[in-house]
């Protein structure tokens, strides 16, 4: 995990919880229009991947139990985890790339409707991602993956001062490099080859020498639109297009996107495909369906998009007709740490990852609501331009006082809580009925994120060892962790 040089350990915020009367009069528990719908409160559980789908992307009993548990807390909006729009194997992540996924997703919708008594709007986040391979063994990389060419031969001749290398066979070059010192390997391999060796091979939207990457602008609008249609068919109230973090659409928005085919370079060109995807989705689901977007207020990487880019995108998205804008921050591959051999690079291990899911080991600003100023700037620009889609702020928000202040100051229209909702999905109902002092407070130390990184079922350290010997508790790790928070006996 990335750390500040001299981190300051922040205690979780002390707070006073509202009475039920105060909560009833608050902005947080007031309704908000989202497209043609209305959320009953301005509370929002953003997408969180729990690693509970089947290997081939179907909804499991564990998925149903997970979302039921969140629905019991009755947030205004619950967003289902990033769900793949393609029909390709992607491990135990939900998929929506074919009609065969609809029945399972429909069940999920039914479970949430019932558990929230129809009080929670249910959206699904839909995502496309490019190939990311595990970090290979050194020998395997040199023997199987490296494509030897004259660049390597010439570089070897130069660095070793032996011109014979220019005519050596592929096998000789591979053998030599496999056993060479790091400095030689660094000199001989191209930057992307070195990355493939140390991080695992990873595609980018700028790899336009690859036909399928070149063809993304032609392919993605239809794929996203078909996925959105299935979401509608399954009964979700809306879709959230995932344009954030380390994935394909965020790659197009990134300031690092220098495609020269009209889909990269200037901001106008970088936002082109995200808008084309939106228009195709809108065309297929109709004007009455909620279509929102999650994107980055700042990429937090060198040569990445900054808040000025986000402001430009936000205005374009609002003008195009998106029904909500949900902001996140960071979460990129570009500054991620080297994974161990056999593991895949995880886009939340660098500084951008810190900013995405900030912990209490922080700088002087601390983790609590640290991206709110960016969200406020984006909201102001969108509103000043004459648009008013609700804007969702997330990141280190866990108390009523924090959430209410953000809303009262007009910094955002809706407040998202991911980890706090995982720590206690009943946060919303407890606070609403004046029993906020019973909230299980998130400690923001990211045990849950470490599980996500290891691709293991996500749980929270505050509750996953509780009452393990009680009957009927679903568990993992040979019974050592329960999968859902215990019920609140209110
Ligand atoms: C276990 C876990 C899984 C996550 N999965 C997603 C995801 O699928 N899509 C997404 O946009 N964000 C995802 N996030 C990021 C959260 O939605 C949220 O932006 C982040 O945790 C910061 O908010 P918080 O401080 O309220 O937790 C995930 C976060 C966690 C902890
Ligand atoms: S595991 Fe830690 S960071 Fe994650 S939700 Fe629980 S208390 Fe919060």
PDB file of N, CA, C and O in Angstrom, residues 57-101:
ATOM      1  N   UNK A  57     -19.554 -15.379 -14.072  1.00  0.00           N
ATOM      2  CA  UNK A  57     -20.203 -14.075 -14.038  1.00  0.00           C
ATOM      3  C   UNK A  57     -21.670 -14.032 -13.643  1.00  0.00           C
ATOM      4  O   UNK A  57     -22.325 -12.990 -13.790  1.00  0.00           O
ATOM      5  N   UNK A  58     -22.210 -15.160 -13.148  1.00  0.00           N
ATOM      6  CA  UNK A  58     -23.624 -15.167 -12.747  1.00  0.00           C
ATOM      7  C   UNK A  58     -23.806 -14.715 -11.293  1.00  0.00           C
ATOM      8  O   UNK A  58     -22.914 -14.867 -10.463  1.00  0.00           O
ATOM      9  N   UNK A  59     -24.996 -14.197 -11.015  1.00  0.00           N
ATOM     10  CA  UNK A  59     -25.378 -13.819  -9.652  1.00  0.00           C
ATOM     11  C   UNK A  59     -25.477 -15.094  -8.807  1.00  0.00           C
ATOM     12  O   UNK A  59     -26.057 -16.082  -9.232  1.00  0.00           O
ATOM     13  N   UNK A  60     -24.878 -15.045  -7.611  1.00  0.00           N
ATOM     14  CA  UNK A  60     -24.951 -16.187  -6.694  1.00  0.00           C
ATOM     15  C   UNK A  60     -25.867 -15.849  -5.512  1.00  0.00           C
ATOM     16  O   UNK A  60     -26.255 -14.694  -5.320  1.00  0.00           O
ATOM     17  N   UNK A  61     -26.123 -16.871  -4.711  1.00  0.00           N
ATOM     18  CA  UNK A  61     -26.866 -16.675  -3.468  1.00  0.00           C
ATOM     19  C   UNK A  61     -26.136 -15.651  -2.592  1.00  0.00           C
ATOM     20  O   UNK A  61     -26.751 -14.824  -1.929  1.00  0.00           O
ATOM     21  N   UNK A  62     -24.802 -15.720  -2.648  1.00  0.00           N
ATOM     22  CA  UNK A  62     -23.997 -14.783  -1.836  1.00  0.00           C
ATOM     23  C   UNK A  62     -24.161 -13.336  -2.320  1.00  0.00           C
ATOM     24  O   UNK A  62     -24.200 -12.411  -1.514  1.00  0.00           O
ATOM     25  N   UNK A  63     -24.260 -13.161  -3.636  1.00  0.00           N
ATOM     26  CA  UNK A  63     -24.541 -11.811  -4.155  1.00  0.00           C
ATOM     27  C   UNK A  63     -25.891 -11.324  -3.634  1.00  0.00           C
ATOM     28  O   UNK A  63     -26.032 -10.168  -3.214  1.00  0.00           O
ATOM     29  N   UNK A  64     -26.865 -12.218  -3.695  1.00  0.00           N
ATOM     30  CA  UNK A  64     -28.221 -11.824  -3.276  1.00  0.00           C
ATOM     31  C   UNK A  64     -28.211 -11.413  -1.801  1.00  0.00           C
ATOM     32  O   UNK A  64     -28.776 -10.387  -1.418  1.00  0.00           O
ATOM     33  N   UNK A  65     -27.520 -12.223  -0.983  1.00  0.00           N
ATOM     34  CA  UNK A  65     -27.489 -11.931   0.459  1.00  0.00           C
ATOM     35  C   UNK A  65     -26.760 -10.610   0.722  1.00  0.00           C
ATOM     36  O   UNK A  65     -27.163  -9.825   1.585  1.00  0.00           O
ATOM     37  N   UNK A  66     -25.721 -10.371  -0.037  1.00  0.00           N
ATOM     38  CA  UNK A  66     -24.918  -9.128   0.111  1.00  0.00           C
ATOM     39  C   UNK A  66     -25.793  -7.914  -0.184  1.00  0.00           C
ATOM     40  O   UNK A  66     -25.898  -6.983   0.611  1.00  0.00           O
ATOM     41  N   UNK A  67     -26.456  -7.907  -1.338  1.00  0.00           N
ATOM     42  CA  UNK A  67     -27.253  -6.728  -1.696  1.00  0.00           C
ATOM     43  C   UNK A  67     -28.510  -6.608  -0.836  1.00  0.00           C
ATOM     44  O   UNK A  67     -28.960  -5.497  -0.544  1.00  0.00           O
ATOM     45  N   UNK A  68     -29.036  -7.726  -0.403  1.00  0.00           N
ATOM     46  CA  UNK A  68     -30.185  -7.684   0.519  1.00  0.00           C
ATOM     47  C   UNK A  68     -29.779  -6.945   1.799  1.00  0.00           C
ATOM     48  O   UNK A  68     -30.509  -6.088   2.304  1.00  0.00           O
ATOM     49  N   UNK A  69     -28.571  -7.275   2.255  1.00  0.00           N
ATOM     50  CA  UNK A  69     -28.111  -6.674   3.520  1.00  0.00           C
ATOM     51  C   UNK A  69     -27.972  -5.156   3.378  1.00  0.00           C
ATOM     52  O   UNK A  69     -28.309  -4.391   4.290  1.00  0.00           O
ATOM     53  N   UNK A  70     -27.449  -4.702   2.240  1.00  0.00           N
ATOM     54  CA  UNK A  70     -27.355  -3.238   2.022  1.00  0.00           C
ATOM     55  C   UNK A  70     -28.742  -2.626   1.899  1.00  0.00           C
ATOM     56  O   UNK A  70     -28.998  -1.534   2.400  1.00  0.00           O
ATOM     57  N   UNK A  71     -29.636  -3.343   1.231  1.00  0.00           N
ATOM     58  CA  UNK A  71     -30.987  -2.805   1.020  1.00  0.00           C
ATOM     59  C   UNK A  71     -31.736  -2.660   2.342  1.00  0.00           C
ATOM     60  O   UNK A  71     -32.552  -1.746   2.501  1.00  0.00           O
ATOM     61  N   UNK A  72     -31.444  -3.534   3.301  1.00  0.00           N
ATOM     62  CA  UNK A  72     -32.120  -3.442   4.600  1.00  0.00           C
ATOM     63  C   UNK A  72     -31.829  -2.109   5.291  1.00  0.00           C
ATOM     64  O   UNK A  72     -32.627  -1.627   6.086  1.00  0.00           O
ATOM     65  N   UNK A  73     -30.674  -1.510   4.968  1.00  0.00           N
ATOM     66  CA  UNK A  73     -30.347  -0.204   5.553  1.00  0.00           C
ATOM     67  C   UNK A  73     -31.076   0.946   4.877  1.00  0.00           C
ATOM     68  O   UNK A  73     -31.063   2.057   5.360  1.00  0.00           O
ATOM     69  N   UNK A  74     -31.694   0.680   3.739  1.00  0.00           N
ATOM     70  CA  UNK A  74     -32.502   1.645   2.997  1.00  0.00           C
ATOM     71  C   UNK A  74     -31.805   2.945   2.636  1.00  0.00           C
ATOM     72  O   UNK A  74     -32.289   4.059   2.953  1.00  0.00           O
ATOM     73  N   UNK A  75     -30.654   2.840   1.975  1.00  0.00           N
ATOM     74  CA  UNK A  75     -30.076   4.074   1.433  1.00  0.00           C
ATOM     75  C   UNK A  75     -30.972   4.598   0.315  1.00  0.00           C
ATOM     76  O   UNK A  75     -31.784   3.835  -0.234  1.00  0.00           O
ATOM     77  N   UNK A  76     -30.817   5.876  -0.024  1.00  0.00           N
ATOM     78  CA  UNK A  76     -31.606   6.423  -1.134  1.00  0.00           C
ATOM     79  C   UNK A  76     -31.317   5.672  -2.419  1.00  0.00           C
ATOM     80  O   UNK A  76     -32.217   5.329  -3.184  1.00  0.00           O
ATOM     81  N   UNK A  77     -30.045   5.428  -2.670  1.00  0.00           N
ATOM     82  CA  UNK A  77     -29.620   4.713  -3.886  1.00  0.00           C
ATOM     83  C   UNK A  77     -28.568   3.670  -3.515  1.00  0.00           C
ATOM     84  O   UNK A  77     -27.691   3.934  -2.687  1.00  0.00           O
ATOM     85  N   UNK A  78     -28.688   2.522  -4.152  1.00  0.00           N
ATOM     86  CA  UNK A  78     -27.688   1.466  -4.004  1.00  0.00           C
ATOM     87  C   UNK A  78     -27.189   1.156  -5.421  1.00  0.00           C
ATOM     88  O   UNK A  78     -28.006   0.909  -6.318  1.00  0.00           O
ATOM     89  N   UNK A  79     -25.877   1.190  -5.597  1.00  0.00           N
ATOM     90  CA  UNK A  79     -25.327   0.901  -6.927  1.00  0.00           C
ATOM     91  C   UNK A  79     -24.657  -0.473  -6.886  1.00  0.00           C
ATOM     92  O   UNK A  79     -23.776  -0.715  -6.055  1.00  0.00           O
ATOM     93  N   UNK A  80     -25.087  -1.341  -7.765  1.00  0.00           N
ATOM     94  CA  UNK A  80     -24.501  -2.680  -7.849  1.00  0.00           C
ATOM     95  C   UNK A  80     -23.107  -2.573  -8.482  1.00  0.00           C
ATOM     96  O   UNK A  80     -22.874  -1.753  -9.369  1.00  0.00           O
ATOM     97  N   UNK A  81     -22.226  -3.390  -7.965  1.00  0.00           N
ATOM     98  CA  UNK A  81     -20.815  -3.447  -8.369  1.00  0.00           C
ATOM     99  C   UNK A  81     -20.567  -3.360  -9.875  1.00  0.00           C
ATOM    100  O   UNK A  81     -21.434  -3.734 -10.691  1.00  0.00           O
ATOM    101  N   UNK A  82     -19.347  -2.978 -10.238  1.00  0.00           N
ATOM    102  CA  UNK A  82     -18.924  -2.934 -11.636  1.00  0.00           C
ATOM    103  C   UNK A  82     -19.219  -4.282 -12.294  1.00  0.00           C
ATOM    104  O   UNK A  82     -18.712  -5.313 -11.881  1.00  0.00           O
ATOM    105  N   UNK A  83     -20.039  -4.247 -13.341  1.00  0.00           N
ATOM    106  CA  UNK A  83     -20.531  -5.466 -13.988  1.00  0.00           C
ATOM    107  C   UNK A  83     -20.125  -5.426 -15.461  1.00  0.00           C
ATOM    108  O   UNK A  83     -20.413  -4.450 -16.162  1.00  0.00           O
ATOM    109  N   UNK A  84     -19.450  -6.477 -15.907  1.00  0.00           N
ATOM    110  CA  UNK A  84     -18.817  -6.470 -17.228  1.00  0.00           C
ATOM    111  C   UNK A  84     -19.811  -6.450 -18.383  1.00  0.00           C
ATOM    112  O   UNK A  84     -20.758  -7.237 -18.409  1.00  0.00           O
ATOM    113  N   UNK A  85     -19.572  -5.576 -19.359  1.00  0.00           N
ATOM    114  CA  UNK A  85     -20.498  -5.456 -20.492  1.00  0.00           C
ATOM    115  C   UNK A  85     -20.223  -6.477 -21.596  1.00  0.00           C
ATOM    116  O   UNK A  85     -21.015  -6.645 -22.511  1.00  0.00           O
ATOM    117  N   UNK A  86     -19.063  -7.133 -21.509  1.00  0.00           N
ATOM    118  CA  UNK A  86     -18.729  -8.097 -22.573  1.00  0.00           C
ATOM    119  C   UNK A  86     -19.040  -9.506 -22.125  1.00  0.00           C
ATOM    120  O   UNK A  86     -19.063  -9.801 -20.935  1.00  0.00           O
ATOM    121  N   UNK A  87     -19.167 -10.361 -23.131  1.00  0.00           N
ATOM    122  CA  UNK A  87     -19.417 -11.768 -22.808  1.00  0.00           C
ATOM    123  C   UNK A  87     -18.094 -12.528 -22.874  1.00  0.00           C
ATOM    124  O   UNK A  87     -17.902 -13.387 -23.724  1.00  0.00           O
ATOM    125  N   UNK A  88     -17.204 -12.165 -21.965  1.00  0.00           N
ATOM    126  CA  UNK A  88     -15.896 -12.846 -21.933  1.00  0.00           C
ATOM    127  C   UNK A  88     -15.590 -13.238 -20.485  1.00  0.00           C
ATOM    128  O   UNK A  88     -16.018 -12.554 -19.550  1.00  0.00           O
ATOM    129  N   UNK A  89     -14.842 -14.334 -20.276  1.00  0.00           N
ATOM    130  CA  UNK A  89     -14.519 -14.756 -18.913  1.00  0.00           C
ATOM    131  C   UNK A  89     -13.757 -13.656 -18.177  1.00  0.00           C
ATOM    132  O   UNK A  89     -12.855 -13.042 -18.741  1.00  0.00           O
ATOM    133  N   UNK A  90     -14.158 -13.381 -16.940  1.00  0.00           N
ATOM    134  CA  UNK A  90     -13.446 -12.356 -16.168  1.00  0.00           C
ATOM    135  C   UNK A  90     -13.462 -12.681 -14.677  1.00  0.00           C
ATOM    136  O   UNK A  90     -13.487 -11.779 -13.852  1.00  0.00           O
ATOM    137  N   UNK A  91     -13.472 -13.984 -14.333  1.00  0.00           N
ATOM    138  CA  UNK A  91     -13.424 -14.359 -12.922  1.00  0.00           C
ATOM    139  C   UNK A  91     -14.739 -14.070 -12.234  1.00  0.00           C
ATOM    140  O   UNK A  91     -15.743 -13.765 -12.895  1.00  0.00           O
ATOM    141  N   UNK A  92     -14.739 -14.122 -10.895  1.00  0.00           N
ATOM    142  CA  UNK A  92     -16.018 -13.990 -10.169  1.00  0.00           C
ATOM    143  C   UNK A  92     -16.533 -12.559 -10.065  1.00  0.00           C
ATOM    144  O   UNK A  92     -16.800 -12.045  -8.990  1.00  0.00           O
ATOM    145  N   UNK A  93     -16.617 -11.889 -11.221  1.00  0.00           N
ATOM    146  CA  UNK A  93     -17.202 -10.549 -11.280  1.00  0.00           C
ATOM    147  C   UNK A  93     -18.505 -10.674 -12.044  1.00  0.00           C
ATOM    148  O   UNK A  93     -18.590 -11.452 -13.001  1.00  0.00           O
ATOM    149  N   UNK A  94     -19.503  -9.910 -11.650  1.00  0.00           N
ATOM    150  CA  UNK A  94     -20.785 -10.007 -12.347  1.00  0.00           C
ATOM    151  C   UNK A  94     -20.632  -9.587 -13.802  1.00  0.00           C
ATOM    152  O   UNK A  94     -19.816  -8.746 -14.147  1.00  0.00           O
ATOM    153  N   UNK A  95     -21.467 -10.194 -14.649  1.00  0.00           N
ATOM    154  CA  UNK A  95     -21.463  -9.843 -16.071  1.00  0.00           C
ATOM    155  C   UNK A  95     -22.885  -9.597 -16.554  1.00  0.00           C
ATOM    156  O   UNK A  95     -23.835 -10.141 -16.015  1.00  0.00           O
ATOM    157  N   UNK A  96     -22.944  -8.769 -17.609  1.00  0.00           N
ATOM    158  CA  UNK A  96     -24.247  -8.433 -18.193  1.00  0.00           C
ATOM    159  C   UNK A  96     -24.111  -8.382 -19.720  1.00  0.00           C
ATOM    160  O   UNK A  96     -24.856  -7.699 -20.411  1.00  0.00           O
ATOM    161  N   UNK A  97     -23.167  -9.194 -20.239  1.00  0.00           N
ATOM    162  CA  UNK A  97     -22.845  -9.159 -21.665  1.00  0.00           C
ATOM    163  C   UNK A  97     -23.667 -10.098 -22.520  1.00  0.00           C
ATOM    164  O   UNK A  97     -23.376 -10.267 -23.705  1.00  0.00           O
ATOM    165  N   UNK A  98     -24.693 -10.731 -21.930  1.00  0.00           N
ATOM    166  CA  UNK A  98     -25.540 -11.634 -22.710  1.00  0.00           C
ATOM    167  C   UNK A  98     -26.877 -11.760 -21.975  1.00  0.00           C
ATOM    168  O   UNK A  98     -26.940 -11.586 -20.754  1.00  0.00           O
ATOM    169  N   UNK A  99     -27.926 -12.119 -22.719  1.00  0.00           N
ATOM    170  CA  UNK A  99     -29.255 -12.229 -22.099  1.00  0.00           C
ATOM    171  C   UNK A  99     -29.313 -13.319 -21.022  1.00  0.00           C
ATOM    172  O   UNK A  99     -30.183 -13.271 -20.154  1.00  0.00           O
ATOM    173  N   UNK A 100     -28.397 -14.294 -21.092  1.00  0.00           N
ATOM    174  CA  UNK A 100     -28.480 -15.357 -20.088  1.00  0.00           C
ATOM    175  C   UNK A 100     -28.198 -14.847 -18.664  1.00  0.00           C
ATOM    176  O   UNK A 100     -28.478 -15.531 -17.703  1.00  0.00           O
ATOM    177  N   UNK A 101     -27.620 -13.639 -18.557  1.00  0.00           N
ATOM    178  CA  UNK A 101     -27.361 -13.082 -17.226  1.00  0.00           C
ATOM    179  C   UNK A 101     -28.594 -12.401 -16.634  1.00  0.00           C
ATOM    180  O   UNK A 101     -28.618 -12.061 -15.452  1.00  0.00           O
TER     181      UNK A 101
END
